[in-house]
């Protein structure tokens, strides 16, 4: 299965009251139990005054725009909204992670987004 695993780091307010968000999309081929191949990865940084569904969906769409496949995230990325609603917001195929392969792909995106977020904070 071709999928785009997405993770966002930085949902904690900075001292100035804004949020520094890093969204990573990983384009991968998955099996039920593993990540078979990573084709590409894209990182997007955004400074925002809020972390609304609009901000999150824009980041996800921008980071995954050039990749084909279903977008896969953890339920918390979209505040546990039903899958059909997130799919309607994004305008493309979407699902929450179910298989081990999907979770592993999201874990890869998470490590990249967290590392990039930490690096940005140190600058």
GROMACS .gro file of C-alpha atoms in nm:
model
  123
    1UNK     CA    1   0.000   0.000   0.000
    2UNK     CA    2   0.127   0.346  -0.088
    3UNK     CA    3   0.075   0.591   0.197
    4UNK     CA    4   0.179   0.933   0.321
    5UNK     CA    5   0.249   0.919   0.694
    6UNK     CA    6   0.224   1.260   0.860
    7UNK     CA    7   0.327   1.390   1.202
    8UNK     CA    8   0.327   1.741   1.349
    9UNK     CA    9   0.549   1.855   1.637
   10UNK     CA   10   0.528   2.182   1.830
   11UNK     CA   11   0.178   2.203   1.973
   12UNK     CA   12   0.308   2.374   2.286
   13UNK     CA   13   0.300   2.752   2.323
   14UNK     CA   14   0.629   2.933   2.306
   15UNK     CA   15   0.704   3.209   2.561
   16UNK     CA   16   0.578   3.469   2.310
   17UNK     CA   17   0.239   3.293   2.292
   18UNK     CA   18   0.283   3.155   1.942
   19UNK     CA   19   0.341   2.802   1.815
   20UNK     CA   20   0.635   2.678   1.608
   21UNK     CA   21   0.494   2.381   1.417
   22UNK     CA   22   0.694   2.132   1.212
   23UNK     CA   23   0.499   1.898   0.986
   24UNK     CA   24   0.669   1.601   0.819
   25UNK     CA   25   0.512   1.389   0.545
   26UNK     CA   26   0.679   1.058   0.460
   27UNK     CA   27   0.587   0.897   0.127
   28UNK     CA   28   0.624   0.522   0.171
   29UNK     CA   29   0.523   0.178   0.053
   30UNK     CA   30   0.386  -0.023   0.345
   31UNK     CA   31   0.305  -0.383   0.419
   32UNK     CA   32   0.076  -0.474   0.709
   33UNK     CA   33   0.375  -0.526   0.936
   34UNK     CA   34   0.652  -0.305   0.801
   35UNK     CA   35   0.773  -0.009   0.599
   36UNK     CA   36   0.897  -0.161   0.273
   37UNK     CA   37   1.031   0.155   0.110
   38UNK     CA   38   1.055   0.527   0.181
   39UNK     CA   39   1.031   0.726  -0.141
   40UNK     CA   40   1.060   1.081  -0.012
   41UNK     CA   41   1.001   1.312   0.282
   42UNK     CA   42   0.895   1.676   0.309
   43UNK     CA   43   0.919   1.910   0.610
   44UNK     CA   44   0.720   2.229   0.653
   45UNK     CA   45   0.777   2.483   0.932
   46UNK     CA   46   0.504   2.724   1.036
   47UNK     CA   47   0.471   2.990   1.305
   48UNK     CA   48   0.110   3.028   1.414
   49UNK     CA   49  -0.099   3.206   1.676
   50UNK     CA   50  -0.326   2.903   1.707
   51UNK     CA   51  -0.335   2.530   1.641
   52UNK     CA   52  -0.680   2.496   1.486
   53UNK     CA   53  -0.809   2.234   1.244
   54UNK     CA   54  -0.757   2.490   0.965
   55UNK     CA   55  -0.389   2.534   1.053
   56UNK     CA   56  -0.332   2.159   1.090
   57UNK     CA   57  -0.509   2.071   0.765
   58UNK     CA   58  -0.314   2.337   0.574
   59UNK     CA   59   0.016   2.199   0.705
   60UNK     CA   60  -0.081   1.841   0.618
   61UNK     CA   61  -0.192   1.939   0.268
   62UNK     CA   62   0.120   2.147   0.200
   63UNK     CA   63   0.356   1.876   0.320
   64UNK     CA   64   0.182   1.592   0.135
   65UNK     CA   65   0.083   1.773  -0.187
   66UNK     CA   66   0.337   1.610  -0.418
   67UNK     CA   67   0.286   1.257  -0.281
   68UNK     CA   68   0.031   1.001  -0.393
   69UNK     CA   69  -0.146   0.760  -0.161
   70UNK     CA   70  -0.370   0.775   0.140
   71UNK     CA   71  -0.272   1.017   0.418
   72UNK     CA   72  -0.222   0.835   0.749
   73UNK     CA   73  -0.192   0.999   1.092
   74UNK     CA   74  -0.250   0.925   1.457
   75UNK     CA   75  -0.603   1.024   1.572
   76UNK     CA   76  -0.467   1.307   1.787
   77UNK     CA   77  -0.336   1.502   1.488
   78UNK     CA   78  -0.693   1.592   1.394
   79UNK     CA   79  -0.831   1.605   1.748
   80UNK     CA   80  -0.998   1.263   1.709
   81UNK     CA   81  -1.242   1.384   1.443
   82UNK     CA   82  -1.408   1.100   1.248
   83UNK     CA   83  -1.209   0.985   0.945
   84UNK     CA   84  -1.486   1.082   0.702
   85UNK     CA   85  -1.479   1.438   0.832
   86UNK     CA   86  -1.101   1.471   0.803
   87UNK     CA   87  -1.119   1.327   0.451
   88UNK     CA   88  -1.381   1.591   0.362
   89UNK     CA   89  -1.162   1.869   0.506
   90UNK     CA   90  -0.850   1.752   0.322
   91UNK     CA   91  -1.026   1.662  -0.003
   92UNK     CA   92  -0.829   1.340  -0.043
   93UNK     CA   93  -0.811   0.986   0.095
   94UNK     CA   94  -0.737   0.976   0.468
   95UNK     CA   95  -0.729   0.725   0.750
   96UNK     CA   96  -0.600   0.682   1.102
   97UNK     CA   97  -0.320   0.430   1.153
   98UNK     CA   98  -0.435   0.073   1.209
   99UNK     CA   99  -0.158  -0.161   1.094
  100UNK     CA  100   0.190  -0.200   1.236
  101UNK     CA  101   0.334  -0.079   0.904
  102UNK     CA  102   0.126   0.241   0.921
  103UNK     CA  103   0.234   0.302   1.280
  104UNK     CA  104   0.601   0.248   1.190
  105UNK     CA  105   0.575   0.501   0.906
  106UNK     CA  106   0.418   0.756   1.140
  107UNK     CA  107   0.697   0.687   1.389
  108UNK     CA  108   0.953   0.776   1.120
  109UNK     CA  109   0.767   1.102   1.049
  110UNK     CA  110   0.749   1.171   1.424
  111UNK     CA  111   1.124   1.128   1.476
  112UNK     CA  112   1.195   1.365   1.186
  113UNK     CA  113   0.943   1.630   1.298
  114UNK     CA  114   1.058   1.619   1.660
  115UNK     CA  115   1.426   1.643   1.563
  116UNK     CA  116   1.359   1.936   1.329
  117UNK     CA  117   1.147   2.111   1.593
  118UNK     CA  118   1.421   2.072   1.856
  119UNK     CA  119   1.684   2.199   1.614
  120UNK     CA  120   1.474   2.508   1.533
  121UNK     CA  121   1.430   2.580   1.904
  122UNK     CA  122   1.808   2.574   1.955
  123UNK     CA  123   1.873   2.835   1.683
   0.00000   0.00000   0.00000
